[in-house]
Amino acid sequence: MVALDLDGTLLSSNGNVADVQAEYLRGLSEKGFHVCIATGRAAMGTHVPAAKLQIPRLPIVCSNGSRGFFWSEGGGSATERPVIEEQFHYHVPKDIVQRALLLANKHDFCLQYYYKDFVYANQKSEIHYTCTKKYTEITGVRIQHISDDYKEMLEKNQLPSKLLLLFDSADNLKARKVANEAFGPSEATIVKGNWTWFLEILSATSNKGIGLRHMCEKLNVPLEEVIAIGDGCNDIEFLQMAGLGVAVQNAEA
C-alpha cells in the first residue's frame, strides 16, 4: 500500500492533484497496489482529489484518523454524490465537546464541528467568519452556521468526528497553551498541524497512525507493507505506523 497525505504532500500549492501524479497512482492501483488517502480534512474535503484519482473504492482515512471509508464516484450526473462505504468512525466524547465549547467561548475562539458529511461553526465575530472563509477557500467545504452552540446536536447525541478551534494567528501560542492545559493526553488528542490559525481536538484514541492501522485491518494489508508519505506534525504517528515512512522535502522540521 501507498498511503498519502493531501495538503502539503499530494496536493500542489493551488490545492489540486497534478495530472502526472493522478496517472501514476492510478497505474499503481491497476497493478494491484492499494493507494490510500490519509488526511486531516473532513470527508467532504476529500471528494475533489478522490475524483481526480479515479481509483475504484479508494480507501480514505480522514479527520486525522477518526473516520475511514471506501470512496467511489456516484456515476451518472457529474453532480451526483459519491458512494461512501463506511469502514470505521470514532467520535469526540460529549464531555470533551462541552469543555471545548466552554474553552472557545472563554477565549473568543470559534468552534468548528464535524458531524457525518457536514461541517458546522458557531461564528460570533468578524475574525470567526474570516477563519471559516479561509477554511472554505483551502478545502472547498461549505461551512454551515450554528447559533445555539450545538445544544440541539448534543441533546440528540450527534457527536462530531473532530472539532476545530479557530482563532487569529496572533493567538496561536495562547490557543495551544490553553488547549494543552484543558485536555490531558488520556482525554483528547490535540493536533496542531501546519497552520497557525486553528488546532484540532479528537478523541484520545484517534490519530492518523491509528486510522491507517484500522484501514489496513479492513483491507488485510500488513503494516510492514505500507509506504506512508506526509509533511506535517499530524503525520508523525502516520509515518511511524507504516513499514516505511517518508517525509517530503517541504516537511515541517
Coordinates of C-alpha atoms in Angstrom, one line a residue:
M1 CA 0.0 0.0 0.0
V2 CA 1.0 3.6 -0.7
A3 CA -0.7 6.0 1.7
L4 CA -0.5 9.7 1.1
D5 CA -1.3 12.9 3.0
L6 CA -3.2 15.5 0.9
D7 CA -2.3 19.1 1.9
G8 CA 1.5 19.8 1.5
T9 CA 2.1 16.3 0.1
L10 CA -0.1 15.1 -2.8
L11 CA -1.8 18.4 -3.5
S12 CA 0.0 21.2 -5.2
S13 CA 0.1 24.8 -3.8
N14 CA -3.2 25.5 -5.6
G15 CA -4.9 22.6 -3.9
N16 CA -5.0 20.3 -6.9
V17 CA -3.7 16.8 -7.8
A18 CA -1.3 17.1 -10.8
D19 CA -2.3 15.1 -13.8
V20 CA 1.0 13.2 -13.8
Q21 CA 0.6 12.2 -10.1
A22 CA -3.0 11.1 -10.7
E23 CA -2.0 9.0 -13.7
Y24 CA 0.9 7.4 -11.7
L25 CA -1.2 6.5 -8.7
R26 CA -4.0 5.1 -11.0
G27 CA -1.3 2.9 -12.6
L28 CA -0.2 1.6 -9.2
S29 CA -3.8 0.7 -8.4
E30 CA -4.3 -1.0 -11.8
K31 CA -1.2 -3.2 -11.0
G32 CA -2.8 -4.4 -7.8
F33 CA -1.3 -1.9 -5.2
H34 CA -3.6 -0.3 -2.7
V35 CA -3.5 3.5 -2.9
C36 CA -4.9 5.2 0.3
I37 CA -5.5 8.9 1.1
A38 CA -4.9 9.9 4.8
T39 CA -5.8 13.4 5.7
G40 CA -6.8 15.8 8.4
R41 CA -9.6 17.0 6.2
A42 CA -13.2 16.1 6.7
A43 CA -14.9 13.7 4.2
M44 CA -16.3 16.5 2.1
G45 CA -12.8 17.9 1.6
T46 CA -11.6 14.7 0.0
H47 CA -14.2 14.4 -2.8
V48 CA -12.4 16.6 -5.4
P49 CA -8.9 14.9 -5.1
A50 CA -10.5 11.5 -4.9
A51 CA -12.5 12.2 -8.1
K52 CA -9.3 13.3 -9.9
L53 CA -7.6 10.0 -9.0
Q54 CA -10.4 7.9 -10.5
I55 CA -9.5 4.8 -8.4
P56 CA -12.4 2.4 -7.7
R57 CA -13.3 2.1 -4.0
L58 CA -10.4 4.4 -3.0
P59 CA -9.6 3.9 0.7
I60 CA -9.7 7.2 2.6
V61 CA -8.7 7.9 6.2
C62 CA -10.0 11.4 7.1
S63 CA -10.5 13.7 10.1
N64 CA -7.0 12.8 11.2
G65 CA -7.8 9.2 11.6
S66 CA -11.2 9.4 13.2
R67 CA -13.0 8.1 10.1
G68 CA -12.3 5.7 7.3
F69 CA -14.3 4.7 4.2
F70 CA -14.1 3.5 0.6
W71 CA -14.8 6.2 -2.0
S72 CA -16.4 5.7 -5.4
E73 CA -17.8 8.0 -7.9
G74 CA -21.6 8.2 -7.9
G75 CA -21.9 7.7 -11.6
G76 CA -24.4 9.3 -13.9
S77 CA -24.6 13.1 -13.4
A78 CA -21.4 14.9 -12.5
T79 CA -23.3 16.5 -9.6
E80 CA -24.3 13.1 -8.1
R81 CA -23.0 12.4 -4.6
P82 CA -20.1 9.9 -4.4
V83 CA -20.7 6.4 -2.9
I84 CA -19.3 6.2 0.7
E85 CA -18.7 2.7 2.2
E86 CA -18.1 3.4 5.9
Q87 CA -15.4 1.3 7.5
F88 CA -14.9 3.0 10.9
H89 CA -15.9 6.2 12.6
Y90 CA -14.9 7.4 16.0
H91 CA -16.4 10.4 17.8
V92 CA -15.3 13.1 20.3
P93 CA -17.0 12.3 23.7
K94 CA -19.8 14.6 24.7
D95 CA -17.9 15.9 27.8
I96 CA -14.9 16.8 25.7
V97 CA -17.2 18.7 23.3
Q98 CA -18.8 20.6 26.1
R99 CA -15.5 21.5 27.6
A100 CA -14.1 22.6 24.3
L101 CA -17.2 24.8 23.8
L102 CA -16.6 26.4 27.2
L103 CA -12.9 27.0 26.3
A104 CA -13.8 28.5 22.9
N105 CA -16.4 30.9 24.5
K106 CA -14.0 31.9 27.3
H107 CA -11.2 32.9 24.9
D108 CA -13.3 34.2 22.0
F109 CA -12.4 31.3 19.7
C110 CA -14.7 29.8 17.1
L111 CA -15.6 26.1 17.4
Q112 CA -16.0 24.1 14.2
Y113 CA -17.9 20.9 14.5
Y114 CA -17.7 17.9 12.1
Y115 CA -20.8 15.7 12.1
K116 CA -21.3 13.0 9.4
D117 CA -20.6 14.7 6.0
F118 CA -21.2 18.2 7.2
V119 CA -19.1 20.9 8.9
Y120 CA -20.7 23.5 11.2
A121 CA -19.3 26.6 13.0
N122 CA -20.6 28.9 15.7
Q123 CA -19.2 32.2 14.3
K124 CA -19.7 35.1 16.6
S125 CA -17.3 37.8 15.4
E126 CA -15.6 39.1 12.2
I127 CA -12.4 37.1 12.9
H128 CA -14.5 33.9 13.2
Y129 CA -16.1 34.5 9.8
T130 CA -12.6 35.3 8.4
C131 CA -11.3 31.9 9.7
T132 CA -14.2 29.9 8.4
K133 CA -14.0 31.6 5.0
K134 CA -10.3 30.8 4.8
Y135 CA -11.0 27.2 5.7
T136 CA -13.5 27.0 2.8
E137 CA -11.1 28.5 0.4
I138 CA -8.5 25.9 1.2
T139 CA -10.7 22.8 1.3
G140 CA -13.7 23.8 -0.8
V141 CA -16.0 22.7 2.1
R142 CA -19.0 25.0 2.8
I143 CA -19.5 25.8 6.5
Q144 CA -23.0 25.8 8.0
H145 CA -23.6 28.3 10.7
I146 CA -24.9 27.2 14.1
S147 CA -26.4 29.7 16.5
D148 CA -27.2 27.6 19.5
D149 CA -23.7 26.5 20.4
Y150 CA -24.6 22.9 19.3
K151 CA -27.2 22.5 22.0
E152 CA -29.6 20.6 19.8
M153 CA -27.0 18.3 18.3
L154 CA -25.6 17.4 21.8
E155 CA -29.1 16.8 23.1
K156 CA -29.6 14.3 20.2
N157 CA -26.2 12.8 20.9
Q158 CA -25.0 13.8 17.4
L159 CA -21.3 13.8 18.3
P160 CA -18.6 15.0 16.0
S161 CA -15.7 13.1 14.5
K162 CA -13.5 16.0 15.3
L163 CA -13.5 19.7 16.4
L164 CA -11.5 22.7 15.3
L165 CA -10.7 25.7 17.4
L166 CA -10.2 28.7 15.1
F167 CA -8.6 31.9 16.1
D168 CA -6.5 34.8 14.9
S169 CA -2.9 33.8 14.1
A170 CA -1.7 36.2 16.8
D171 CA -3.4 33.9 19.3
N172 CA -1.7 30.7 18.1
L173 CA 0.6 30.2 21.1
K174 CA -2.1 31.1 23.5
A175 CA -4.6 28.7 21.9
R176 CA -2.0 25.8 22.0
K177 CA -1.3 26.6 25.7
V178 CA -4.9 26.7 26.9
A179 CA -5.8 23.6 24.9
N180 CA -3.0 21.6 26.3
E181 CA -3.9 22.7 29.8
A182 CA -7.6 21.9 29.3
F183 CA -7.1 18.4 27.9
G184 CA -4.7 15.7 29.1
P185 CA -3.4 13.1 26.6
S186 CA -5.7 10.5 28.0
E187 CA -8.7 12.7 27.4
A188 CA -8.2 14.0 23.9
T189 CA -5.7 14.2 21.1
I190 CA -4.7 17.8 20.2
V191 CA -3.4 18.2 16.7
K192 CA -1.5 21.4 15.9
G193 CA -0.9 20.8 12.2
N194 CA 0.7 23.1 9.7
W195 CA -1.4 26.2 10.2
T196 CA -1.2 29.0 12.8
W197 CA -5.0 29.9 13.0
F198 CA -6.6 26.6 14.1
L199 CA -5.9 23.4 16.0
E200 CA -7.9 20.2 16.2
I201 CA -9.4 18.2 19.0
L202 CA -10.0 14.4 18.5
S203 CA -10.9 11.6 20.8
A204 CA -8.0 10.3 22.8
T205 CA -7.9 7.1 20.7
S206 CA -7.7 8.9 17.3
N207 CA -4.7 10.0 15.1
K208 CA -3.7 9.3 11.5
G209 CA -1.5 6.4 12.5
I210 CA -4.3 4.6 14.3
G211 CA -6.6 5.4 11.3
L212 CA -4.0 3.9 8.9
R213 CA -3.9 0.7 11.1
H214 CA -7.7 0.4 11.1
M215 CA -7.8 0.8 7.3
C216 CA -5.1 -1.8 6.8
E217 CA -7.0 -4.2 9.0
K218 CA -10.1 -3.7 6.8
L219 CA -8.0 -4.4 3.7
N220 CA -5.9 -7.2 5.2
V221 CA -2.7 -5.3 4.4
P222 CA 0.2 -5.8 6.8
L223 CA 1.6 -2.5 8.1
E224 CA 5.1 -3.5 7.2
E225 CA 4.0 -3.5 3.5
V226 CA 2.8 0.2 3.7
I227 CA 4.7 3.2 2.5
A228 CA 3.3 6.4 4.1
I229 CA 4.1 9.8 2.8
G230 CA 3.4 13.1 4.6
D231 CA 4.7 16.5 5.6
G232 CA 3.1 17.8 8.9
C233 CA 3.1 17.3 12.6
N234 CA -0.2 15.4 12.3
D235 CA 1.7 12.9 10.1
I236 CA 4.2 11.7 12.8
E237 CA 2.2 8.7 14.0
F238 CA 1.1 8.0 10.5
L239 CA 4.7 7.7 9.3
Q240 CA 5.7 5.8 12.3
M241 CA 2.9 3.3 11.9
A242 CA 3.9 2.3 8.4
G243 CA 6.7 -0.1 7.3
L244 CA 8.3 2.8 5.6
G245 CA 7.5 6.4 6.5
V246 CA 8.6 9.2 4.1
A247 CA 8.7 12.9 4.9
V248 CA 8.5 15.1 1.8
Q249 CA 11.2 17.7 1.1
N250 CA 8.9 20.6 2.3
A251 CA 8.0 18.8 5.6
E252 CA 7.9 20.6 8.9
A253 CA 11.1 20.2 10.9

